[in-house]
GROMACS .gro file of C-alpha atoms in nm:
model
  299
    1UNK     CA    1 -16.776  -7.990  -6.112
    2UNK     CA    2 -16.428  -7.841  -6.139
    3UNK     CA    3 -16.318  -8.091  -6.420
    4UNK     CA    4 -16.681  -8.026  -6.579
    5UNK     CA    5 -16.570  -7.666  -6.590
    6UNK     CA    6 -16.246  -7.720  -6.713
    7UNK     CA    7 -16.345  -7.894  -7.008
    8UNK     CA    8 -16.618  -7.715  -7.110
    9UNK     CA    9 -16.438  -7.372  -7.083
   10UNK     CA   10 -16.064  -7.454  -7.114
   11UNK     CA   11 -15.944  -7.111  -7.131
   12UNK     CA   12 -16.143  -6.959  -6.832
   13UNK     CA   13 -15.953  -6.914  -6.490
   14UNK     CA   14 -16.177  -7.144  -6.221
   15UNK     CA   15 -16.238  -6.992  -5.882
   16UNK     CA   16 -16.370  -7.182  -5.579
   17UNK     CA   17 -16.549  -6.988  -5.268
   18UNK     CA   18 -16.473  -7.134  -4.951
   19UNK     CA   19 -16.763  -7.024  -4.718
   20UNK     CA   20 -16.665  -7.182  -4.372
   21UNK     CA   21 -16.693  -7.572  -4.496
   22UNK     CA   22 -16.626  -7.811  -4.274
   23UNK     CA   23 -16.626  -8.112  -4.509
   24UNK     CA   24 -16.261  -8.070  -4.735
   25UNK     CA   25 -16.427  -7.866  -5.008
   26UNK     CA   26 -16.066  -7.663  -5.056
   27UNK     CA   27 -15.925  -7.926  -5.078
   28UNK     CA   28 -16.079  -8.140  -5.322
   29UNK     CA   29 -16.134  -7.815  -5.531
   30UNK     CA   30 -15.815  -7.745  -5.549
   31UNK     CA   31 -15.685  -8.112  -5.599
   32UNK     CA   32 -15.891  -8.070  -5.888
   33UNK     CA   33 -15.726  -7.760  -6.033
   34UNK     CA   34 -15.930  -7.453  -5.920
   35UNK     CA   35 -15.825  -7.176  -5.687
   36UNK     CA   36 -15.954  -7.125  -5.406
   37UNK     CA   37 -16.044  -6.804  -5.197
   38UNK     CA   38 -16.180  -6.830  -4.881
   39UNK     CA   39 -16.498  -6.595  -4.754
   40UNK     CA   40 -16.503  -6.618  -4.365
   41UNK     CA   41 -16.877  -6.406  -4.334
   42UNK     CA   42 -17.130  -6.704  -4.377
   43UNK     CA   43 -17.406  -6.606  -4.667
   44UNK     CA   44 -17.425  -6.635  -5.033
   45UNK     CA   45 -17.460  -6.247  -5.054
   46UNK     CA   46 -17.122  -6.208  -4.877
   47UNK     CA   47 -16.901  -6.448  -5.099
   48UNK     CA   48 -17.069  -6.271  -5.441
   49UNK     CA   49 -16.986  -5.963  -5.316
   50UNK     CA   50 -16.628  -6.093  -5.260
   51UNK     CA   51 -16.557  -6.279  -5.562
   52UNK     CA   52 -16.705  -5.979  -5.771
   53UNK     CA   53 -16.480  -5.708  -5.554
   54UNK     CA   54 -16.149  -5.994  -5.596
   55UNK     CA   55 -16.224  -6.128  -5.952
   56UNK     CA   56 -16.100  -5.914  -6.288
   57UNK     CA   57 -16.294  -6.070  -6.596
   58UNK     CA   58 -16.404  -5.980  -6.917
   59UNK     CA   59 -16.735  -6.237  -6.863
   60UNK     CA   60 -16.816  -6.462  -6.560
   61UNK     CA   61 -16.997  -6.753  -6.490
   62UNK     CA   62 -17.153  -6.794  -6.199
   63UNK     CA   63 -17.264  -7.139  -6.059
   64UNK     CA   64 -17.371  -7.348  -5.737
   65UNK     CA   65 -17.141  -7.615  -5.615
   66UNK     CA   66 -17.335  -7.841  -5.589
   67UNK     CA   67 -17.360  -8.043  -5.897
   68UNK     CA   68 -17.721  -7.945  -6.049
   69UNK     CA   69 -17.630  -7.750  -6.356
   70UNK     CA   70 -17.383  -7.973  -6.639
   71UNK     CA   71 -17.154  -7.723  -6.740
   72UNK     CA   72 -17.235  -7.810  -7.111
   73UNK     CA   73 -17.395  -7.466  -7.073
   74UNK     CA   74 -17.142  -7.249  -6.955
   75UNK     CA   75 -17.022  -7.187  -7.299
   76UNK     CA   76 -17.349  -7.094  -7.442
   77UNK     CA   77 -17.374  -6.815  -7.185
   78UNK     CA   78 -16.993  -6.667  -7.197
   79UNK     CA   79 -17.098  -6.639  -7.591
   80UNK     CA   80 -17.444  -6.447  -7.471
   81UNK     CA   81 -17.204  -6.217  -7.280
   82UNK     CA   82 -16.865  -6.212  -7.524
   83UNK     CA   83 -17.112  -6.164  -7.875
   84UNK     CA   84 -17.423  -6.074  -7.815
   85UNK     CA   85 -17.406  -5.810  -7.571
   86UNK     CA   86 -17.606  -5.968  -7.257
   87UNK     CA   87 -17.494  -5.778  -6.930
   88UNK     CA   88 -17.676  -6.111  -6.705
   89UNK     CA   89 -17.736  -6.450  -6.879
   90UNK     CA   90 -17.957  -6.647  -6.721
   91UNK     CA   91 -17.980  -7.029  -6.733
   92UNK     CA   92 -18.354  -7.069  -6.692
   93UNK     CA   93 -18.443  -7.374  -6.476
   94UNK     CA   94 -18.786  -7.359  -6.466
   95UNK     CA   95 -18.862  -7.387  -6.848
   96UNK     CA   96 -18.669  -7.740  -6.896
   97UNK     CA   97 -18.661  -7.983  -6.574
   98UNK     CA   98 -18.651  -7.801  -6.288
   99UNK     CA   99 -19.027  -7.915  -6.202
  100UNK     CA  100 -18.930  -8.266  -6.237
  101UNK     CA  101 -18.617  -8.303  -6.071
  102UNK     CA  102 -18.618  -8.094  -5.806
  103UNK     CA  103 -18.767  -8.270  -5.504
  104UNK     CA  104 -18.893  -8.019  -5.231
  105UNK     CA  105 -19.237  -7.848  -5.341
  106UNK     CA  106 -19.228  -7.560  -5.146
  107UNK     CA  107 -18.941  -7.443  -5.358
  108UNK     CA  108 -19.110  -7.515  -5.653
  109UNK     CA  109 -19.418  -7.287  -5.540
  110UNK     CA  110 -19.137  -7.042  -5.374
  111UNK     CA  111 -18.969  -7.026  -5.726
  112UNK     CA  112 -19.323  -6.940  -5.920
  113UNK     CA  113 -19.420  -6.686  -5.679
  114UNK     CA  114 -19.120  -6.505  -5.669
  115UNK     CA  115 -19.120  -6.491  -6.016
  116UNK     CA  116 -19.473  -6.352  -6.073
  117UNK     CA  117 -19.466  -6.098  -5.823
  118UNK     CA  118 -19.124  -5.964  -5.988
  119UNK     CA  119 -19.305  -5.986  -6.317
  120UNK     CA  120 -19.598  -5.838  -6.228
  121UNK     CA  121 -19.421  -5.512  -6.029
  122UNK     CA  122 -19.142  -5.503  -6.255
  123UNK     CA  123 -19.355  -5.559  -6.586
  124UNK     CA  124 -19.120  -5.772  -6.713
  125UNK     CA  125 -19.156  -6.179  -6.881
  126UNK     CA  126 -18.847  -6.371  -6.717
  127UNK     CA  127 -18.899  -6.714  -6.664
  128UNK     CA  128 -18.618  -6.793  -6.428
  129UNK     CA  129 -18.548  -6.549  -6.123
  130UNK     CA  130 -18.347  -6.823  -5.851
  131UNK     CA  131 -18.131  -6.941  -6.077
  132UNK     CA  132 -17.766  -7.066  -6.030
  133UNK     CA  133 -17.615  -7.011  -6.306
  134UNK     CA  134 -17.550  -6.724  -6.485
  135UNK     CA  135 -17.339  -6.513  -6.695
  136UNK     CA  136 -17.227  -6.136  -6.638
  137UNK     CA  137 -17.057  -5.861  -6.847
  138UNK     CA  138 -16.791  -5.703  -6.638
  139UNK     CA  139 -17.006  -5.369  -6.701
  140UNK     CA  140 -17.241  -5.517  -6.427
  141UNK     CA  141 -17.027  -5.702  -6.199
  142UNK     CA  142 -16.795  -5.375  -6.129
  143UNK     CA  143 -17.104  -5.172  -6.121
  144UNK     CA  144 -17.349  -5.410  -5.870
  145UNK     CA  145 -17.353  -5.313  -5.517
  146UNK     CA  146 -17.424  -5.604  -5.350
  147UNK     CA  147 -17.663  -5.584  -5.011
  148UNK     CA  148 -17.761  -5.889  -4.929
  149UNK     CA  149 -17.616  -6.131  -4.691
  150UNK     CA  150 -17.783  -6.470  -4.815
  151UNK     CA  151 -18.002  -6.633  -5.048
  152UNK     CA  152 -18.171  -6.371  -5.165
  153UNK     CA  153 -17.899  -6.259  -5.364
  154UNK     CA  154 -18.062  -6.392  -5.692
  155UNK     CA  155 -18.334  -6.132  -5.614
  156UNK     CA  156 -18.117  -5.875  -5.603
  157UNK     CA  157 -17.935  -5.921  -5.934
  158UNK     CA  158 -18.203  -5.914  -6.118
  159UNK     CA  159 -18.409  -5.656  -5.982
  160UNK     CA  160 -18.082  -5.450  -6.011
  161UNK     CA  161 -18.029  -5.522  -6.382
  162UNK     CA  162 -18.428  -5.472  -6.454
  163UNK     CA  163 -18.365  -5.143  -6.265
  164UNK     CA  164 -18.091  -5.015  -6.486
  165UNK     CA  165 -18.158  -5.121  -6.778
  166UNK     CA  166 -17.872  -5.364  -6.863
  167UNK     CA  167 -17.979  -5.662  -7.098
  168UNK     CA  168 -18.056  -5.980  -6.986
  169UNK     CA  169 -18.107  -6.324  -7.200
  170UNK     CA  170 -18.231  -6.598  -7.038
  171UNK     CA  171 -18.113  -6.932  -7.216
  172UNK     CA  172 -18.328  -7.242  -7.078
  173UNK     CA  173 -18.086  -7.523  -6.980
  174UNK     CA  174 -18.123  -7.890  -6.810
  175UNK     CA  175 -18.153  -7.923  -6.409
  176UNK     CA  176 -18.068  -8.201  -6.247
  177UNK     CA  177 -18.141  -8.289  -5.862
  178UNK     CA  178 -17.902  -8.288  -5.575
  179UNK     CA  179 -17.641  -8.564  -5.573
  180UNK     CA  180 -17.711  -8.820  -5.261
  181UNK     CA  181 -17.584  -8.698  -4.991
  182UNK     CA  182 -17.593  -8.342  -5.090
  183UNK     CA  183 -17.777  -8.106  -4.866
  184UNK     CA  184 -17.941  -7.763  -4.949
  185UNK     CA  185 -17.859  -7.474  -4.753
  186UNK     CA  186 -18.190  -7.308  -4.819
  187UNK     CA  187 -18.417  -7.277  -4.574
  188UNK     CA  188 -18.776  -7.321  -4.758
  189UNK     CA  189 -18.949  -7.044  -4.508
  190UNK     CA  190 -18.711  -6.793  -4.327
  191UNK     CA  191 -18.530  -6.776  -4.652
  192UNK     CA  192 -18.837  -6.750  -4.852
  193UNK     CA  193 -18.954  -6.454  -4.631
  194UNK     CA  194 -18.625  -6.297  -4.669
  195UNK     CA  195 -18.686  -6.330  -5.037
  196UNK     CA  196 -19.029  -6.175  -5.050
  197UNK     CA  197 -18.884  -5.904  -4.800
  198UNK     CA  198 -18.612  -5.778  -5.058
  199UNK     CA  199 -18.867  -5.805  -5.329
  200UNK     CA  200 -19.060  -5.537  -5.141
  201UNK     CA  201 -18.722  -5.343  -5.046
  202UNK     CA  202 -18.585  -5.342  -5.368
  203UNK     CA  203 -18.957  -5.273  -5.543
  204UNK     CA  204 -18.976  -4.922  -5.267
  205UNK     CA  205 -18.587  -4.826  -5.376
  206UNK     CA  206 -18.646  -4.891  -5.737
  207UNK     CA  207 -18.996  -4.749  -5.812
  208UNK     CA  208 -19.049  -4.482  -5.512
  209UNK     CA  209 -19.363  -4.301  -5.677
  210UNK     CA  210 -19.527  -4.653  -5.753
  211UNK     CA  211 -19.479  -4.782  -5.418
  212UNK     CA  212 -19.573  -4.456  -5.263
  213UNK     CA  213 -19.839  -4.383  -5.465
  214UNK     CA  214 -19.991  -4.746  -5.359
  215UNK     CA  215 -19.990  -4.657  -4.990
  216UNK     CA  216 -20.161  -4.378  -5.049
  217UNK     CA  217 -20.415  -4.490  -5.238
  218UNK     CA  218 -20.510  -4.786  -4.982
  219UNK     CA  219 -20.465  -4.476  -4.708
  220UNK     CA  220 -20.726  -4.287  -4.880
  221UNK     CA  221 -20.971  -4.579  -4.937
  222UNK     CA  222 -20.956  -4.617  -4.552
  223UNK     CA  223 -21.017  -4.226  -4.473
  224UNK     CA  224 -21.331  -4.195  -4.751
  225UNK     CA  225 -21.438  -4.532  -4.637
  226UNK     CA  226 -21.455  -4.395  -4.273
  227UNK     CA  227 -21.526  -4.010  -4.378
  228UNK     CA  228 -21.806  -4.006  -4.610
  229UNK     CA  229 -22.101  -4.160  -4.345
  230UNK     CA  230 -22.010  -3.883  -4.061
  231UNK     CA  231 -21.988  -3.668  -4.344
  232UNK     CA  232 -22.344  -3.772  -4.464
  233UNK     CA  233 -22.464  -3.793  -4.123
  234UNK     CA  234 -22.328  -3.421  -4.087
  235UNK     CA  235 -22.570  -3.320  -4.374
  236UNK     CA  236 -22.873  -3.460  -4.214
  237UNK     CA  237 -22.878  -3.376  -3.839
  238UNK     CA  238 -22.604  -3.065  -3.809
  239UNK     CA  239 -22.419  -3.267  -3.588
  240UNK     CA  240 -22.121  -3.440  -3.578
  241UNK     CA  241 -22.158  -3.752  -3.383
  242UNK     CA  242 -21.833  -3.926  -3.423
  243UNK     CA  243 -21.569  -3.715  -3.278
  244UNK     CA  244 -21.308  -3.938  -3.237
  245UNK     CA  245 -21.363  -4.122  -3.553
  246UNK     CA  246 -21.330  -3.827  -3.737
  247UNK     CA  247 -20.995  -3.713  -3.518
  248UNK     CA  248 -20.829  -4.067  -3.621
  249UNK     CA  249 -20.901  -4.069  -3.983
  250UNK     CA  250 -20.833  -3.682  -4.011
  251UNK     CA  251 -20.477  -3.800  -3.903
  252UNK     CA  252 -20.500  -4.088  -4.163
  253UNK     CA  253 -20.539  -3.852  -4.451
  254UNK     CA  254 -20.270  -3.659  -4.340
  255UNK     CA  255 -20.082  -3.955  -4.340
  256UNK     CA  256 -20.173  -4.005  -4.692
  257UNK     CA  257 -20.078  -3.696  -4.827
  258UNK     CA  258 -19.784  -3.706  -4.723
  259UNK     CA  259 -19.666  -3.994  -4.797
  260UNK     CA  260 -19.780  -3.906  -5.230
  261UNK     CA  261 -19.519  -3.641  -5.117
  262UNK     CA  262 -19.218  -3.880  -4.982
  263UNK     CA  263 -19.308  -4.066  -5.281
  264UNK     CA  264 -19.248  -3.738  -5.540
  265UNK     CA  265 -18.939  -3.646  -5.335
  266UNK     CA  266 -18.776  -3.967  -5.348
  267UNK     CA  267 -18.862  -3.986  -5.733
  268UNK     CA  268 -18.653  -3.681  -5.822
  269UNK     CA  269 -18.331  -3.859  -5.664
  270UNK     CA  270 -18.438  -4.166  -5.770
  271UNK     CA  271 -18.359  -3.967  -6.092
  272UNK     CA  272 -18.053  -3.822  -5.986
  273UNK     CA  273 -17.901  -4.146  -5.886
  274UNK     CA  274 -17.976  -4.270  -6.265
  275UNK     CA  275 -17.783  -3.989  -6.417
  276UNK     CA  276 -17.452  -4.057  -6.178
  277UNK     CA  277 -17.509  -4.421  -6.247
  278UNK     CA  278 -17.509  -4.353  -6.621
  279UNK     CA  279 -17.187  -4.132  -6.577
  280UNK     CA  280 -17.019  -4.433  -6.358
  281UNK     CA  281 -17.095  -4.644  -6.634
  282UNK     CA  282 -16.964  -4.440  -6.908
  283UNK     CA  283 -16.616  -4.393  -6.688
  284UNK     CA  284 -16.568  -4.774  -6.584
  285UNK     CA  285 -16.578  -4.795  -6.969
  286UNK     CA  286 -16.312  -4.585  -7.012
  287UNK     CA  287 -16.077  -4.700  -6.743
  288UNK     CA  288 -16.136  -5.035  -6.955
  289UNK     CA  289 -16.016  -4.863  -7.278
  290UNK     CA  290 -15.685  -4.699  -7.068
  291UNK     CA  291 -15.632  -5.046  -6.908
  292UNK     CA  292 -15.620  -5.234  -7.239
  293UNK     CA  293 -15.428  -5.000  -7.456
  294UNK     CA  294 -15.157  -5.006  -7.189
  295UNK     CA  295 -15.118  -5.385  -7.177
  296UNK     CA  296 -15.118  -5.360  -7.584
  297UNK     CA  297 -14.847  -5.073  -7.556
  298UNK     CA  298 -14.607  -5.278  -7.310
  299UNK     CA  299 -14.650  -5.621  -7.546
   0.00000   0.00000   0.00000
């Protein structure tokens, strides 16, 4: 992969995460001319977060190690980022072969449901949300906090990006199965459930009112539900019959009302945090500007 990389983007400096291998990976990478960093806190999540923190880039390209994207492509997404303004390039799997060559079903159903449920909350169209391989401006690298500790990292980015508006293209490219011998990390289920458990985490941070607003309106179906027949049977006989009914779904439309409220509050610094994120934006741009008209000044 490292002398795939090297040919297909000569100029670009080729990093190599070491996350705990047991199995000569340094090594070999670095045989091979990449250099390698080392990330001792096992997890996807935790080496992104350290190679975006380490790394200083105009454009990256990010890929798995393990041989299932030809790096033919790589080019095609540094030009997304480099001339046509794309903050994430994607290299969309599941339009070419992913279906095909990938071998595990589960993951193919994972893949599709993830992606609907992103589309569907998000109201977005991407095609490819587990990808490997992207592209990223430096605008969203030095800007992405990173949370997560493991796979469902991929979530992340893009639900960030959809969140702040940065631009992403999503360029379909060729997948190609797992070399023999070559073992997935991913666990189908816990890390599937992780998945689907950021989705909702990331949906409730990004979209407060919405998710809010939901809860409240399945509260509320519960408490008329349970309400309007002791109400009814109130207006009939002058009796209420159904004390403690009535006591537990009083408390449930509490419960609803004030959660519409945590949802409103949390919108207004859900606002808030756009504006500062806007402003951080506008000054990592300038520190760029400062940065490169002192290296021009000292050549």
């Amino acid at each position: 992969m490292v002398e795939d990389f090297k040919s297909a983007l000569p100029h670009a400096d080729i990093y190599v995460y070491d996350n705990n291998s047991t199995d000569g990976t340094d090594e070999i990478a670095r045989s091979a001319g990449a250099i390698v960093r080392y990330e001792h806190k096992q997890g996807k999540g935790n080496v992104v977060r350290a190679m975006f923190r380490d790394i200083e880039a105009d454009c990256y390209i990010m890929v798995d190690g393990d041989d299932t994207y030809p790096a033919s492509f790589a080019p095609t997404l540094e030009r997304l980022v480099l001339e046509e303004g794309a903050d994430m390039a994607v290299g969309d799997r599941l339009s070419s072969t992913y279906f095909t060559e990938n071998k595990r079903p589960f993951h193919n159903m994972g893949n599709v449901l993830v992606r609907g449920l992103i589309n569907l909350l998000f109201r977005t169209q991407l095609r490819d949300i587990m990808t490997g391989l992207r592209g990223f401006s430096r605008d969203f690298v030095k800007s992405f906090p990173v949370v997560s500790k493991g796979f469902e990292i991929e979530t992340e980015m893009t639900i960030f990006a959809l969140d702040n508006n940065f631009r992403i293209v999503e360029e379909a490219i060729d997948y190609r199965d797992r070399p023999e011998g070559s073992e997935s990390k991913l666990n189908t289920y816990s890390d599937g459930i992780k998945v689907l458990a950021t989705i909702g985490r990331l949906f409730r941070d990004a979209k407060p009112f919405t998710f809010f607003t939901i809860i409240t309106v399945v509260l509320a179906a519960i408490f008329f539900a349970l309400f309007i027949p002791i109400f009814v049977n109130f207006l009939h006989t002058g009796e209420v019959l159904q004390f403690p009914t009535l006591i537990m779904i009083s408390a449930l439309g509490v419960a609803a009302l004030m959660t519409f409220f945590c949802g409103i509050v949390l919108s207004v610094l859900k606002k808030q945090y756009r504006d500062n994120f806007e402003r951080h934006l506008y000054l990592l741009r300038m520190m760029k500007g400062r940065d490169t008209d002192v290296s021009e000044k000292q050549e």
